Short mmCIF file of C-alpha atoms in Angstrom, two decimals:
data_model
loop_
_atom_site.label_atom_id
_atom_site.label_comp_id
_atom_site.label_asym_id
_atom_site.label_seq_id
_atom_site.Cartn_x
_atom_site.Cartn_y
_atom_site.Cartn_z
CA MET A 1 20.23 -1.85 15.60
CA ALA A 2 19.93 -0.30 19.08
CA LYS A 3 20.62 3.35 19.69
CA ALA A 4 23.52 4.27 21.94
CA TYR A 5 23.98 7.08 24.40
CA TRP A 6 27.20 8.88 25.24
CA VAL A 7 26.95 9.99 28.88
CA ALA A 8 29.56 12.40 30.23
CA THR A 9 29.69 13.53 33.85
CA TYR A 10 32.09 16.18 35.00
CA ARG A 11 33.70 15.70 38.42
CA SER A 12 35.40 19.08 38.28
CA VAL A 13 36.26 21.91 35.92
CA SER A 14 39.62 23.54 36.58
CA ASN A 15 39.82 25.63 33.40
CA PRO A 16 36.48 27.12 32.27
CA ASP A 17 38.14 28.76 29.24
CA ALA A 18 39.45 25.39 28.03
CA LEU A 19 35.99 23.87 28.56
CA ALA A 20 34.41 26.68 26.52
CA ALA A 21 36.91 26.17 23.68
CA TYR A 22 36.29 22.42 23.78
CA ALA A 23 32.50 22.89 23.76
CA GLN A 24 32.66 25.24 20.78
CA ARG A 25 34.60 22.70 18.72
CA SER A 26 33.17 19.42 20.05
CA GLY A 27 29.52 20.17 19.30
CA PRO A 28 30.02 20.44 15.54
CA ALA A 29 32.38 17.43 15.55
CA ILE A 30 29.80 15.29 17.35
CA ALA A 31 26.98 16.46 15.08
CA ALA A 32 29.07 15.75 11.97
CA ALA A 33 29.54 12.19 13.27
CA GLY A 34 25.78 11.71 13.66
CA GLY A 35 25.42 12.58 17.36
CA ARG A 36 22.46 14.50 18.73
CA ILE A 37 22.98 16.37 22.01
CA LEU A 38 19.85 15.67 24.06
CA ALA A 39 20.78 17.34 27.34
CA ARG A 40 23.65 19.22 28.93
CA GLY A 41 24.06 21.19 32.11
CA LEU A 42 23.63 20.71 35.84
CA PRO A 43 21.06 18.20 37.13
CA ALA A 44 17.63 19.58 37.99
CA GLN A 45 17.46 17.02 40.83
CA VAL A 46 19.83 14.42 42.29
CA TYR A 47 19.00 11.27 44.29
CA GLU A 48 20.81 8.46 46.08
CA SER A 49 24.20 10.07 46.70
CA GLY A 50 24.00 11.87 43.36
CA GLN A 51 26.33 14.77 42.84
CA GLN A 52 25.58 18.18 41.42
CA GLN A 53 27.85 17.69 38.38
CA ARG A 54 27.59 18.84 34.80
CA VAL A 55 26.10 16.08 32.63
CA VAL A 56 25.99 15.72 28.85
CA LEU A 57 23.75 13.15 27.11
CA ILE A 58 24.27 12.49 23.39
CA GLU A 59 22.28 10.05 21.25
CA PHE A 60 23.78 8.02 18.39
CA ASP A 61 22.24 5.45 16.07
CA SER A 62 24.62 2.74 17.33
CA VAL A 63 27.52 1.99 19.65
CA GLU A 64 29.80 1.87 16.63
CA GLN A 65 28.73 5.37 15.57
CA ALA A 66 29.34 6.69 19.12
CA ARG A 67 32.82 5.13 19.19
CA ALA A 68 33.64 6.50 15.76
CA ALA A 69 32.54 9.99 16.86
CA HIS A 70 34.84 9.87 19.88
CA ASP A 71 37.77 8.57 17.84
CA SER A 72 37.26 10.95 14.90
CA PRO A 73 40.01 13.46 14.11
CA ALA A 74 37.56 16.37 14.53
CA TYR A 75 36.56 15.28 18.05
CA GLN A 76 40.15 14.51 19.00
CA ASP A 77 41.10 18.06 17.95
CA ALA A 78 38.35 19.40 20.23
CA LEU A 79 39.49 17.13 23.04
CA ALA A 80 43.02 18.51 22.77
CA LEU A 81 41.61 21.97 23.55
CA LEU A 82 40.26 20.67 26.87
CA ALA A 83 43.77 19.47 27.79
CA GLY A 84 43.20 18.62 31.44
CA GLY A 85 40.81 21.51 32.03
CA ALA A 86 38.19 19.13 33.43
CA GLU A 87 38.02 15.79 35.17
CA ARG A 88 35.17 13.75 33.72
CA ASP A 89 33.83 10.32 32.99
CA ILE A 90 32.47 9.34 29.56
CA ARG A 91 30.50 6.16 28.95
CA ILE A 92 28.74 4.77 25.92
CA VAL A 93 25.61 2.86 26.83
CA GLU A 94 23.52 0.81 24.42
CA ALA A 95 19.76 1.31 24.61
CA ALA A 96 17.73 -1.58 25.97
#
């Protein structure tokens, strides 16, 4: 079974307090669902029209595990704390 990666890029953050509350709750929810946060923060370097946006990279053992983590009640509770405080894009990508 191929590993999967949850990639989140933040276009903007309009409520840093909401983001902090979300981050405090989402980390444990993701870990409880089997996710491992590999990287988070601003890019060290960008290329080819890249944007200086916050990025989070989380590894899971499978696409199914990544989906289940996102859909879990614990993560959904964390997500409710963000409540429009950031505009972002989340993708789940299967390893090659």
